XYZ file of C-alpha atoms in Angstrom:
622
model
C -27.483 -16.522 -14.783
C -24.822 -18.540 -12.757
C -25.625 -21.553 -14.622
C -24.358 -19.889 -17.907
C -21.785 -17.717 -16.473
C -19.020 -19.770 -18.633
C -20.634 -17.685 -21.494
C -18.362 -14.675 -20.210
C -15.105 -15.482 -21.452
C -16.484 -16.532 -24.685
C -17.451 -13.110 -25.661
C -13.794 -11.988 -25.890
C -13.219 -14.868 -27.547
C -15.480 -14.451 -30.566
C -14.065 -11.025 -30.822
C -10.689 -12.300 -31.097
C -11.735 -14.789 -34.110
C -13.608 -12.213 -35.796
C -10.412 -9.545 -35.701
C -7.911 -12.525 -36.808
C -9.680 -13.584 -39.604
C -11.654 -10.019 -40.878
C -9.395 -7.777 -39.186
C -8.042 -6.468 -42.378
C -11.600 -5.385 -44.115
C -12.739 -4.357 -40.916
C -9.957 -1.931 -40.131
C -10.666 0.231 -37.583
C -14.697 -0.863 -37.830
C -12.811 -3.791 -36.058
C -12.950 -1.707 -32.429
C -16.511 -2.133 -32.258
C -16.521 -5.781 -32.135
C -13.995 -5.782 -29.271
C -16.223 -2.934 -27.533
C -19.873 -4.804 -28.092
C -17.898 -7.945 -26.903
C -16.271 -6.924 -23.681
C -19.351 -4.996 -23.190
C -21.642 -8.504 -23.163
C -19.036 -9.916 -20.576
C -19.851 -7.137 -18.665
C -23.421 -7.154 -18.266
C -23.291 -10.598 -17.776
C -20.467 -10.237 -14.886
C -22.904 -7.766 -13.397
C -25.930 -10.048 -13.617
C -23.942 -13.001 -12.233
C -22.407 -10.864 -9.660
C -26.165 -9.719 -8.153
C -27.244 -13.279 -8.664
C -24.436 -14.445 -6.696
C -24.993 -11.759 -3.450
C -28.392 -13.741 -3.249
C -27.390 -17.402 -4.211
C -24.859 -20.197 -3.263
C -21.697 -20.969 -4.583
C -22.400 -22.493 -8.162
C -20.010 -25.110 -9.579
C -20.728 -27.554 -12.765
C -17.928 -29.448 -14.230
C -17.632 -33.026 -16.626
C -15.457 -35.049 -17.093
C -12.453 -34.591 -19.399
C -10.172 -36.994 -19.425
C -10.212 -40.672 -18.108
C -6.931 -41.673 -17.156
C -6.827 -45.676 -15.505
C -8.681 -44.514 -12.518
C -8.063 -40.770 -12.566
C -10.779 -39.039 -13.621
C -10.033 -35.060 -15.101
C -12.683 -32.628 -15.259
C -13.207 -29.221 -16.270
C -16.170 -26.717 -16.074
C -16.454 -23.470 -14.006
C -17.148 -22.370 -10.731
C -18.915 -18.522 -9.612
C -18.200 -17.746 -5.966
C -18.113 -15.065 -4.137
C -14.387 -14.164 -5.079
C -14.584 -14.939 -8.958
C -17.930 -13.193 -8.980
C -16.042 -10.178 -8.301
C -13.462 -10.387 -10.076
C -15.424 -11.257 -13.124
C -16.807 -8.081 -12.005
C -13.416 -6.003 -11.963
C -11.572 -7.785 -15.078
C -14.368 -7.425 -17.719
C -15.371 -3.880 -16.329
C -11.495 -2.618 -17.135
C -11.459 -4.783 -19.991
C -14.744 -2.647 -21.468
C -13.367 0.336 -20.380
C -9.634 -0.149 -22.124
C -11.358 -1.388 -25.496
C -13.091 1.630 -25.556
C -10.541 4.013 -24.308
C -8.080 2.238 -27.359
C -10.138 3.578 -30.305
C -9.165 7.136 -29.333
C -5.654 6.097 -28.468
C -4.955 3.654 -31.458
C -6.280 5.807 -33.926
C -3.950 5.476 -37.506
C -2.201 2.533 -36.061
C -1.628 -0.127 -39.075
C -2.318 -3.020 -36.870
C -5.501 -1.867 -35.377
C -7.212 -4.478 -35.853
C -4.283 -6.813 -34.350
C -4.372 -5.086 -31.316
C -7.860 -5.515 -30.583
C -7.520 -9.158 -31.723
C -4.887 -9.494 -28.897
C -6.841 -7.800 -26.340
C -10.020 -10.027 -26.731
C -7.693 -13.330 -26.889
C -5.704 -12.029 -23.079
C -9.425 -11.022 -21.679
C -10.463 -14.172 -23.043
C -7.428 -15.545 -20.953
C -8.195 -13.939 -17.372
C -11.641 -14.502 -18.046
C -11.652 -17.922 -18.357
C -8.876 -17.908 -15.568
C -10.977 -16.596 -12.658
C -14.273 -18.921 -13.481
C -11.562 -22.652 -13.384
C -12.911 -24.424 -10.785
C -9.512 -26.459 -10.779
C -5.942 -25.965 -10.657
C -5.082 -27.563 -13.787
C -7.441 -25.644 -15.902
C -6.479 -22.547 -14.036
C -2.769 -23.136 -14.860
C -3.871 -23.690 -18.319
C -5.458 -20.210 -18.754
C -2.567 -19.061 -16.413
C -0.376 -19.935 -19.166
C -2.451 -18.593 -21.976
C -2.283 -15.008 -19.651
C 1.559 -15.146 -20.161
C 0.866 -15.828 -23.781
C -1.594 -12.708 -24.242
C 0.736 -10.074 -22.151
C 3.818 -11.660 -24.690
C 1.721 -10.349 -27.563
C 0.642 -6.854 -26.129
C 3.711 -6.237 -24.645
C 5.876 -6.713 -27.850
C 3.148 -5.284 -29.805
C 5.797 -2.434 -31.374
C 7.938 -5.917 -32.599
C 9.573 -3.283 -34.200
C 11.306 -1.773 -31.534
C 14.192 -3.501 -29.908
C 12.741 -2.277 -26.539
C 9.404 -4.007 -27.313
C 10.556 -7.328 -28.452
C 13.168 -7.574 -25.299
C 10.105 -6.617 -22.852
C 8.019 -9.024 -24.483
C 11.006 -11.663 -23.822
C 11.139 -10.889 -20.598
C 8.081 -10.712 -19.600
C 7.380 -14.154 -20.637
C 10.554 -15.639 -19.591
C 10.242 -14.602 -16.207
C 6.768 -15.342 -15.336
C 7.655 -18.933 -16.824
C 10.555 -19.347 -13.597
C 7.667 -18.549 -11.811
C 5.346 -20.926 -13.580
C 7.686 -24.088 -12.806
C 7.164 -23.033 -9.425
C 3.344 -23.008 -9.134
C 3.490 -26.612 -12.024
C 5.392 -28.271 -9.348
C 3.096 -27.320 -6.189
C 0.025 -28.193 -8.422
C 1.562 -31.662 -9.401
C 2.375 -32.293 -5.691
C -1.178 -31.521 -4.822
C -2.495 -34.153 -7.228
C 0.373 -36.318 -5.529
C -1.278 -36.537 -2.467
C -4.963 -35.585 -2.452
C -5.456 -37.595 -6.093
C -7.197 -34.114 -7.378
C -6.792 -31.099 -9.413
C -10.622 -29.694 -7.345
C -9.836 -26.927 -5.000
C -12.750 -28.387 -3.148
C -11.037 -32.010 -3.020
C -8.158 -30.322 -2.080
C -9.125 -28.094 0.959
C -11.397 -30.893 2.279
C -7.879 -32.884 2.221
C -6.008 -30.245 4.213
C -9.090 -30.175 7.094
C -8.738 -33.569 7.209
C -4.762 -34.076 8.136
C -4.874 -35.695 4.848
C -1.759 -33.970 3.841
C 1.192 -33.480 6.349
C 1.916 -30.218 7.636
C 5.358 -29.945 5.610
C 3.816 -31.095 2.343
C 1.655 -28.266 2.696
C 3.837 -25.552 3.740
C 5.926 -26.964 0.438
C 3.234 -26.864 -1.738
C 1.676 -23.500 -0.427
C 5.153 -21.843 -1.188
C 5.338 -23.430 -4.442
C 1.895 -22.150 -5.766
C 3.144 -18.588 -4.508
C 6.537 -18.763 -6.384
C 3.872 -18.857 -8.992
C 2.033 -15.964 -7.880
C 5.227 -13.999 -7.469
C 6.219 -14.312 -11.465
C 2.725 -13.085 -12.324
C 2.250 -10.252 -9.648
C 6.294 -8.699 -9.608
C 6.581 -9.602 -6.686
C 11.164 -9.661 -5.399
C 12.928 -11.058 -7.108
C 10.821 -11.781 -10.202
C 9.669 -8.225 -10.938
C 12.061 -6.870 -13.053
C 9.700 -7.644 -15.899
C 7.012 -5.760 -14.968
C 7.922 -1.962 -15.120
C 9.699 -3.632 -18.560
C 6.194 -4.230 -20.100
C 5.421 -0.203 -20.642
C 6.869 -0.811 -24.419
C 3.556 -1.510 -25.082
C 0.850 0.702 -25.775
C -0.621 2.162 -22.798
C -3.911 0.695 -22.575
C -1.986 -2.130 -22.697
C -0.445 -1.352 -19.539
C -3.309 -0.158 -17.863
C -5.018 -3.613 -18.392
C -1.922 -5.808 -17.468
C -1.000 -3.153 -14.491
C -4.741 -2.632 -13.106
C -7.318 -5.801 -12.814
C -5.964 -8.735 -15.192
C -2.274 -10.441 -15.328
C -0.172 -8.585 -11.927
C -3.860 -9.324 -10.072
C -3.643 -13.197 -11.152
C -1.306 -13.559 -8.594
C -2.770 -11.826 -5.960
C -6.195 -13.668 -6.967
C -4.150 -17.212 -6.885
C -2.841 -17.063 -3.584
C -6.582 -15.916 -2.577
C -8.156 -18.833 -3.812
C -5.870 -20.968 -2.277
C -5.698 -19.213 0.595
C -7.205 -22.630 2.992
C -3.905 -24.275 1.984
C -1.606 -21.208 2.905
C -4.034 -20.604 6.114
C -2.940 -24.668 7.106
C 0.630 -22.630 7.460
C 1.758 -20.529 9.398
C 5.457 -20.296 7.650
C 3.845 -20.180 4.487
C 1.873 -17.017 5.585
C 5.093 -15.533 6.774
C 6.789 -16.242 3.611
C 3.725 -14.320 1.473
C 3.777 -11.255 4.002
C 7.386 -11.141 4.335
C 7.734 -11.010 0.477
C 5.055 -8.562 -0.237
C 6.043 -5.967 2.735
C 9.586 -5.888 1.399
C 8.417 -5.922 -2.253
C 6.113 -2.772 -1.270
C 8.950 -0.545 0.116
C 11.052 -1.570 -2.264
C 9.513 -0.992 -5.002
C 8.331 2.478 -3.518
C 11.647 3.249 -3.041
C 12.538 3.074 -7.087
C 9.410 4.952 -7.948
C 11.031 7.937 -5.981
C 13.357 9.220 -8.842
C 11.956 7.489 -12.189
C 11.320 10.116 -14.765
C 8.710 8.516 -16.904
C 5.508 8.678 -16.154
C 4.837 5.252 -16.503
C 7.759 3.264 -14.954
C 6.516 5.562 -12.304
C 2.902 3.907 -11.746
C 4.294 0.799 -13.155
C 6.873 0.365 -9.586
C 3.743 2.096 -7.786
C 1.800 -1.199 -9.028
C 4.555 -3.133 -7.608
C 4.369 -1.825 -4.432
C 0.621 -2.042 -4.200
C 0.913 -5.548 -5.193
C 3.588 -6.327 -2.654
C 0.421 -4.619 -0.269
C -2.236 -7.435 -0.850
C 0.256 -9.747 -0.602
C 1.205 -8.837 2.918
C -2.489 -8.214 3.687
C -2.641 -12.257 2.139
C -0.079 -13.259 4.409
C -1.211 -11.676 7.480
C -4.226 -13.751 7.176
C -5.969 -10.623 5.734
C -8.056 -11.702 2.954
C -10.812 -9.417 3.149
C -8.516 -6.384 3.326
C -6.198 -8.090 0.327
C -8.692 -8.763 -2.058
C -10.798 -5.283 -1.293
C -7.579 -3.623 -1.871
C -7.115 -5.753 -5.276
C -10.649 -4.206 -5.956
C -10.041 -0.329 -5.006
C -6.679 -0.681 -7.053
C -7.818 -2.248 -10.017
C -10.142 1.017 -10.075
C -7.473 3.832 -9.604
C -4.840 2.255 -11.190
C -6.542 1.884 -14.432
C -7.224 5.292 -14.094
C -3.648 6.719 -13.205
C -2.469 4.582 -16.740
C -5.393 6.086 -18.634
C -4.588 9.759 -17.600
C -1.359 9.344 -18.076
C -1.694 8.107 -21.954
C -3.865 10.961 -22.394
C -1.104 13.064 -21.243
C 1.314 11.095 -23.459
C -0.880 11.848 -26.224
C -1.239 15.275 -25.871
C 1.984 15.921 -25.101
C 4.356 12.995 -27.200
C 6.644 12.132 -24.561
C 6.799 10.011 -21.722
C 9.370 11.789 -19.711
C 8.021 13.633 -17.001
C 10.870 16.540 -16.797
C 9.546 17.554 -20.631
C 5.966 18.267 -18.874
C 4.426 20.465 -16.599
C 2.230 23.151 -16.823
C -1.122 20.654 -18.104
C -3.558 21.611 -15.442
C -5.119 24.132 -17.314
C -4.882 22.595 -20.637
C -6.353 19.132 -20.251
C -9.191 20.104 -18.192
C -10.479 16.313 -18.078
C -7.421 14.560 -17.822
C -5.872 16.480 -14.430
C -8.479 16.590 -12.296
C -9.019 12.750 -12.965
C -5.495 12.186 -12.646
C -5.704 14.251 -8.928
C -8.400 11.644 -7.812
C -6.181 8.544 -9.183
C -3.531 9.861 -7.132
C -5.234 11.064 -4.051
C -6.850 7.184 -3.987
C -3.709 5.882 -3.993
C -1.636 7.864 -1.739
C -4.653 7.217 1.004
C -6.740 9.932 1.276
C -9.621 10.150 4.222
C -12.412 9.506 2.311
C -11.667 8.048 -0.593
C -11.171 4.193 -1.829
C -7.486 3.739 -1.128
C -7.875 4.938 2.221
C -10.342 2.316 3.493
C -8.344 -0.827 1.888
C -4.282 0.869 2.707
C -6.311 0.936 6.227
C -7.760 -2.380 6.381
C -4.086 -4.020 5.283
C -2.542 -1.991 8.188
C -4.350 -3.190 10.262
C -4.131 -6.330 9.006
C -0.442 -6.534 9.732
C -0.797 -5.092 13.033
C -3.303 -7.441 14.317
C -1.291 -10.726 12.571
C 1.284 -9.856 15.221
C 4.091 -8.343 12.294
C 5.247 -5.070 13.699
C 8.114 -4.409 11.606
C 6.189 -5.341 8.280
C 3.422 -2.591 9.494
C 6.368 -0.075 10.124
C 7.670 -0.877 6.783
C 3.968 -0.353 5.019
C 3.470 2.740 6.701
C 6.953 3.853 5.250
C 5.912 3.125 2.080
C 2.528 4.694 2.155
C 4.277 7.874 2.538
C 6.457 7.351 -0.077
C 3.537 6.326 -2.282
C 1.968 9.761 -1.650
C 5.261 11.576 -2.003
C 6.402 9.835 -5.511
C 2.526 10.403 -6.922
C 2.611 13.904 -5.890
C 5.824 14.369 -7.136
C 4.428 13.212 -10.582
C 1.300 14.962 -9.972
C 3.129 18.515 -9.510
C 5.757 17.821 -12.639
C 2.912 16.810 -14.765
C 0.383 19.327 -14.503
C 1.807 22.404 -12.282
C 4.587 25.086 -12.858
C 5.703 25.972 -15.932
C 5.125 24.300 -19.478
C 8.871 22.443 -20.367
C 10.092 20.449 -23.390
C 8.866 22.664 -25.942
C 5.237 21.632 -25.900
C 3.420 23.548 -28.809
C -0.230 22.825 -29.143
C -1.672 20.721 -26.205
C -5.146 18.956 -26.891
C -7.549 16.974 -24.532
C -8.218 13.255 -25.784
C -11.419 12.994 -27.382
C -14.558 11.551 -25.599
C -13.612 7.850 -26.300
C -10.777 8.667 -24.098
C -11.686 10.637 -21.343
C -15.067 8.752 -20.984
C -13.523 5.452 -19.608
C -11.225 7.693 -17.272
C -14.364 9.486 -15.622
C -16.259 6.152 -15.301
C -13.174 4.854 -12.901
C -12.669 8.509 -11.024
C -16.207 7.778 -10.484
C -15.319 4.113 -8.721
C -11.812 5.574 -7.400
C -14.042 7.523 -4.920
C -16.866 5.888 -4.130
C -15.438 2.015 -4.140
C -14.559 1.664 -1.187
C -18.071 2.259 1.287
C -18.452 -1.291 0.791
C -16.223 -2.032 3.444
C -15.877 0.670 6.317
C -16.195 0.432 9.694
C -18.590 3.554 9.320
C -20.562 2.492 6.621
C -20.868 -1.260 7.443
C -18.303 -4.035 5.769
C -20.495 -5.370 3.319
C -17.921 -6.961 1.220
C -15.948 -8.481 4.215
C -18.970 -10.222 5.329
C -20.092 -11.166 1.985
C -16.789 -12.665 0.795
C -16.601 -14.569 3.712
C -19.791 -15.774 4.332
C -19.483 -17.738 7.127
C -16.150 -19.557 6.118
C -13.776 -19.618 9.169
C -11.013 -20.591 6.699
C -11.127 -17.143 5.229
C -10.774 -14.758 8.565
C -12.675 -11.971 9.787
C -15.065 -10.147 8.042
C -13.746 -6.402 8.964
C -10.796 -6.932 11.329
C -11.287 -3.554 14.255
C -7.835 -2.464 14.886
C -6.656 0.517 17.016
C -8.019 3.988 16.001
C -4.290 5.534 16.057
C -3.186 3.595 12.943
C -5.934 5.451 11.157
C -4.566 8.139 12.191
C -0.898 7.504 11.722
C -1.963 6.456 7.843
C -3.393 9.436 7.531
C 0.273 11.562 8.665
C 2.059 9.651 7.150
C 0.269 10.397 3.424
C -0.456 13.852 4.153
C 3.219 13.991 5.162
C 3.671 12.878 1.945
C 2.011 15.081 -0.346
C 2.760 17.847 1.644
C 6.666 17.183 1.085
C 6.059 16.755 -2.392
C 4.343 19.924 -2.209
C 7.552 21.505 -0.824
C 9.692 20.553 -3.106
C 7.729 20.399 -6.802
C 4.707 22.586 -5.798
C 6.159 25.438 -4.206
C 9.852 24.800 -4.834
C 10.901 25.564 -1.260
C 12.767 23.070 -0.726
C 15.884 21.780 -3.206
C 15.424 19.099 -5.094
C 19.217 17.992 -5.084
C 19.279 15.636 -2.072
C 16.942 13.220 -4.742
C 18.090 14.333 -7.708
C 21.682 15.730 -7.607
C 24.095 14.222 -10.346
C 26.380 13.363 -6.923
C 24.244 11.543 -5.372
C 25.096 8.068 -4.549
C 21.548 7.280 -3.318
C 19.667 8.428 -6.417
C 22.428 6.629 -8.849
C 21.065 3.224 -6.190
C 17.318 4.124 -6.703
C 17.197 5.430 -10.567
C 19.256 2.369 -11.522
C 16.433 0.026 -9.862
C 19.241 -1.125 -7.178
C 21.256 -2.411 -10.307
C 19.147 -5.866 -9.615
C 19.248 -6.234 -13.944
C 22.428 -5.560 -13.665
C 23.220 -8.269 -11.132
C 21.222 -10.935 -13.333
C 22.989 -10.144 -16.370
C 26.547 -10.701 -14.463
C 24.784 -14.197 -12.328
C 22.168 -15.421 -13.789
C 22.449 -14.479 -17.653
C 25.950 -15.159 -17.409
C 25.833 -18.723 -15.660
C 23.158 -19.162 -17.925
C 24.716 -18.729 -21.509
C 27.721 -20.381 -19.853
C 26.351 -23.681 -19.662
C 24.773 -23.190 -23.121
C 27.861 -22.626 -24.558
C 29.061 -25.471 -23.005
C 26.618 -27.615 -23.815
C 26.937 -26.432 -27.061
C 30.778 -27.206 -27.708
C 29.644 -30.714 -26.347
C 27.030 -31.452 -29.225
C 29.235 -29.646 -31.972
C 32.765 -30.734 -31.059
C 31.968 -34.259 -29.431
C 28.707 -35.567 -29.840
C 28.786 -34.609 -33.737
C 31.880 -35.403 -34.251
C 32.062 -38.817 -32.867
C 28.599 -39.316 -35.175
C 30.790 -37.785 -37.919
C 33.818 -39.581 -37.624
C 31.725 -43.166 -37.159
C 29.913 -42.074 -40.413
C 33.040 -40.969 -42.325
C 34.757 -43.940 -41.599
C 32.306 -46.716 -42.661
C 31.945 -44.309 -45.958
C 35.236 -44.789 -46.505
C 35.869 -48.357 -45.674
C 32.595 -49.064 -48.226
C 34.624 -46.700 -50.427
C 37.720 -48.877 -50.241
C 35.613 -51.579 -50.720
C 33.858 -50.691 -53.671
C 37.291 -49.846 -55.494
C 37.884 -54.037 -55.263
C 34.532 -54.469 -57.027
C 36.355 -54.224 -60.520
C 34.012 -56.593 -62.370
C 37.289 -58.836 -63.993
C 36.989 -62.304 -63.463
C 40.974 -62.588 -63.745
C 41.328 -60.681 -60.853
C 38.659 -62.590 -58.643
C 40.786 -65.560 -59.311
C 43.793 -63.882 -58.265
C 42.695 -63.194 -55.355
C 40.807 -66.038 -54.275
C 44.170 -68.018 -55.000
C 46.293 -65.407 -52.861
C 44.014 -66.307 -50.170
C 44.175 -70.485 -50.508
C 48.289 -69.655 -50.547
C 47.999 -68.118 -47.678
C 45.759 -69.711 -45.898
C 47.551 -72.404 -47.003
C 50.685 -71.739 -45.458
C 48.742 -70.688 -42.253
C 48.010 -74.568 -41.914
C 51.126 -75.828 -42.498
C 52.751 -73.271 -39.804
C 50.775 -74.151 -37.281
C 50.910 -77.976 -37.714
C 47.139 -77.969 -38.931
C 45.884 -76.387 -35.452
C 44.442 -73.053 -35.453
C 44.271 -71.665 -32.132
């Protein structure tokens, strides 16, 4: 199966040529062609994943391009961590496909959408299975391309099209970032093959400030993809587009790239330790802050979509405390419940037609599929005993503890209690109290909706027994496999921080509880009109704000600039040069009369003068 495993992404693909070219006749036929595609990627994924728990590491690649005596290749690769993640991305693909035939229903470009959707699974696809960094950071790029198109699907709406912008804009700054490291790679190892490349760094082949350059690079990369400070501004931007949208960006695909980068590189960033400091500094801070936000939003999903911010910023610090095991097995348990929380909440959106979560309430009993799945979403996330979030938040805790960062564990255990108190805050608005915002009739989503959502309730409990210490760390030891480059296996901390994770969520919920469940407590110290603190949080910390007045500003500055430069000088230099030889051939034309008599004339005017030139100057012309 491994030997054909780059059949995968093709799948997708085919679905995307069939929808661009028959989309139109197919209408909304056209979903079942995305469906029956994604769904081949994913039995495949599955067969290649079981292959892979029993066989080695399979890699085939040719040769591409033959450049003097650099040789380019391209291929694929299956591992242990693309396995997986083949796995993940064409399991939440599947599931979104299928979920958008109940959600797109009556859309007019229904068969665009799915068109877009194969092309970005296509993308990620293809992304995880590059056995190289050049063909990774060409599907990298194609990513960016596919989220530009979902996330401005509604090109309509001013909000939409400015996302879309965005979006794209800002994971490019974070592209030049990851272009450069890659090129300074090639620089000094001669080779785009991570295997080339790691052999390099075990060697000394690459000094130890050329890697901590490049290793920081690469992440600058993986901080444009994953929203990571300061470039996720775009991120809770992308929910103008349609929900499943966001659940597939938000969940397993383009925010995981990142995370999934910095993971397959991690033997570089492991060669550093200030390049592992820089990855769990930014993703500790990135989790509180972005918990912090997600504390006073009011739609639903700019709520999950700074929750996925935080979580990100969580595998990264797991990453950077030399973690990998705990960051990619919480990349996997995410992937799971976020999907889930997006899902719910578009069934809620379209039961409901609003996003706002202060027009809700009151749902539990009417969407008897939705809520329940929507209370196992958010009891995964906010780290409850027993269930997936709770093993990974614990195995990144840990992490952090053990890698000898004290103040970046305090600051993750901070924001696992915010995490539980802003997703029981939604939970309570949503679906407790009383009904608000004039909801009328209030339907469940039909089964092509609430289907996908049970499948990944199903996986948002049970994902995460493959690595416990109770129940044996299965994926720890299989991911690594014997590679000291990668870490520990499981990593056995101190039983207390269990415990403290444990408060610290209940804490959480229970607070929550307090103050949207019972109502016991006022809600005014968040939410009072007064209140400088909530102005700080609802406005995102005004960082948009600041980049309109800095960066946008400098920005068009210099474009304007530049500007009056090629209008005012460079064209009209070119224009004055060119409007005076037109009129000195003008001028000259005019003598062009055609008379004879006057050609004499003139050529006599001349000899006279010329004439008494010469006898001026005594017959010497100097």
């Amino acid at each position: 199966m491994m030997e054909n495993a780059w059949l995968i992404p093709l799948f997708p693909l085919v679905s995307f040529v069939i929808l661009l070219l028959f989309g139109k006749r197919l209408k909304e036929a056209g979903a079942y062609v995305g469906i029956l595609m994604t769904l081949a990627s994913l039995v495949y994924s599955i067969l290649v994943l079981f292959e892979r728990f029993s066989e080695p590491t399979f890699i085939k690649t040719f040769e591409w391009l033959q450049i003097g005596d650099v040789s380019l290749t391209a291929g694929f690769e299956v591992n242990q961590l693309n396995a997986l993640m083949l796995f993940i991305v064409s399991l939440v693909s599947f599931l979104v496909h299928t979920y958008s035939k109940g959600y797109m229903h009556g859309d007019e470009r229904f068969g665009v959408f799915y068109a877009y959707l194969g092309l970005f699974t296509f993308a990620m696809l293809g992304l995880v299975i590059s056995p190289n960094l050049l063909q990774t950071y060409m599907f990298w790029e194609l990513v960016g391309l596919g989220s530009f198109l979902l996330i401005g699907f509604y090109f309509y709406k001013d909000e939409a099209k400015a996302a879309a912008k965005k979006a794209f804009i800002m994971t490019r700054i974070g592209d030049v970032g990851l272009f450069i490291g890659m090129i300074l790679l090639f620089w000094k190892t001669g080779s785009f093959e991570y295997s080339k490349i790691f052999a390099s760094v075990e060697a000394g082949g690459i000094s130890q400030t050329m890697i901590t350059l490049t290793a920081i690079l690469i992440f600058i990369g993986a901080i444009g993809k994953s929203g990571q400070f300061p470039l996720h501004t775009w991120l809770p931007d992308a929910m103008e587009g349609p929900t499943p949208v966001s659940a597939l960006i938000h969940a397993a695909t383009m925010v995981a790239a990142g995370v999934y980068l910095v993971a397959t590189m991690f033997p570089l960033f492991a060669a550093s330790e200030t390049a592992l400091l820089t990855v769990a500094t930014i993703g500790g801070f990135t989790a509180i802050f972005a918990a912090s936000i997600g504390l006073v939003q009011t739609d639903i999903k700019r709520v999950l979509a700074y929750s996925t911010v935080s979580q990100l910023g969580y595998m990264m610090l797991a990453l950077g405390s030399a973690g990998y095991v705990a960051g990619v097995f919480h990349l996997m348990t995410h992937a799971f419940f976020k999907a889930l929380l997006f899902l719910a909440a578009g069934s809620v959106i379209h039961a409901v037609h609003t996003q706002n979560i202060e027009e809700m309430g009151g749902l539990w009993k009417k969407l008897k599929w939705t809520a329940p799945l929507f209370l196992i979403g958010t009891l995964a996330i906010s780290g409850v005993p027993l269930l997936s979030g709770f093993f990974s938040k614990d195995e990144i805790l840990v992490a952090a503890w053990e890698g000898g960062h004290p103040i970046l564990f305090v600051l993750a255990l901070i924001a696992a209690f915010m995490t539980a108190f802003y997703m029981f805050r939604l939970f309570f608005m949503v679906f407790t109290g009383e009904a608000r915002g004039g909801q009328k009739t209030v339907h469940e989503s039909p089964s092509s909706m609430t289907l996908p959502m049970l499948v990944l309730g199903v996986l948002a409990v049970i994902s995460g027994y493959v690595n416990t210490p109770w129940f044996g760390s299965f994926l720890g030891d299989w991911l690594v496999d014997g590679n000291e480059a990668l870490g520990h296996a499981h990593m056995e901390g101190p039983v207390w921080i269990m415990i403290a994770a444990t408060v610290v969520s209940l804490a959480g919920i229970y607070l929550a509880w307090l103050i949207y469940g019972k109502k016991s407590l006022s809600r005014n110290w968040l939410s009072g009109s007064g209140d400088m603190l909530h102005s700080i949080l609802y406005n995102k910390y005004y960082v948009d704000e600041f980049y309109q007045m800095t960066v946008v500003a400098v920005t068009k500055g210099i474009s304007y600039f530049l500007r009056f430069i090629d209008v005012f000088l460079v064209e009209g230099i070119v224009k004055g040069v060119a409007g005076f030889v037109q009129g000195l051939g003008a001028t000259g034309s005019k003598l062009q009369t055609g008379q004879v008599q006057t050609y004499v004339a003139v050529a006599f005017v001349g000899l006279a003068i010329l004439s008494v030139i010469f006898a001026l100057t005594g017959g010497y012309l100097q």
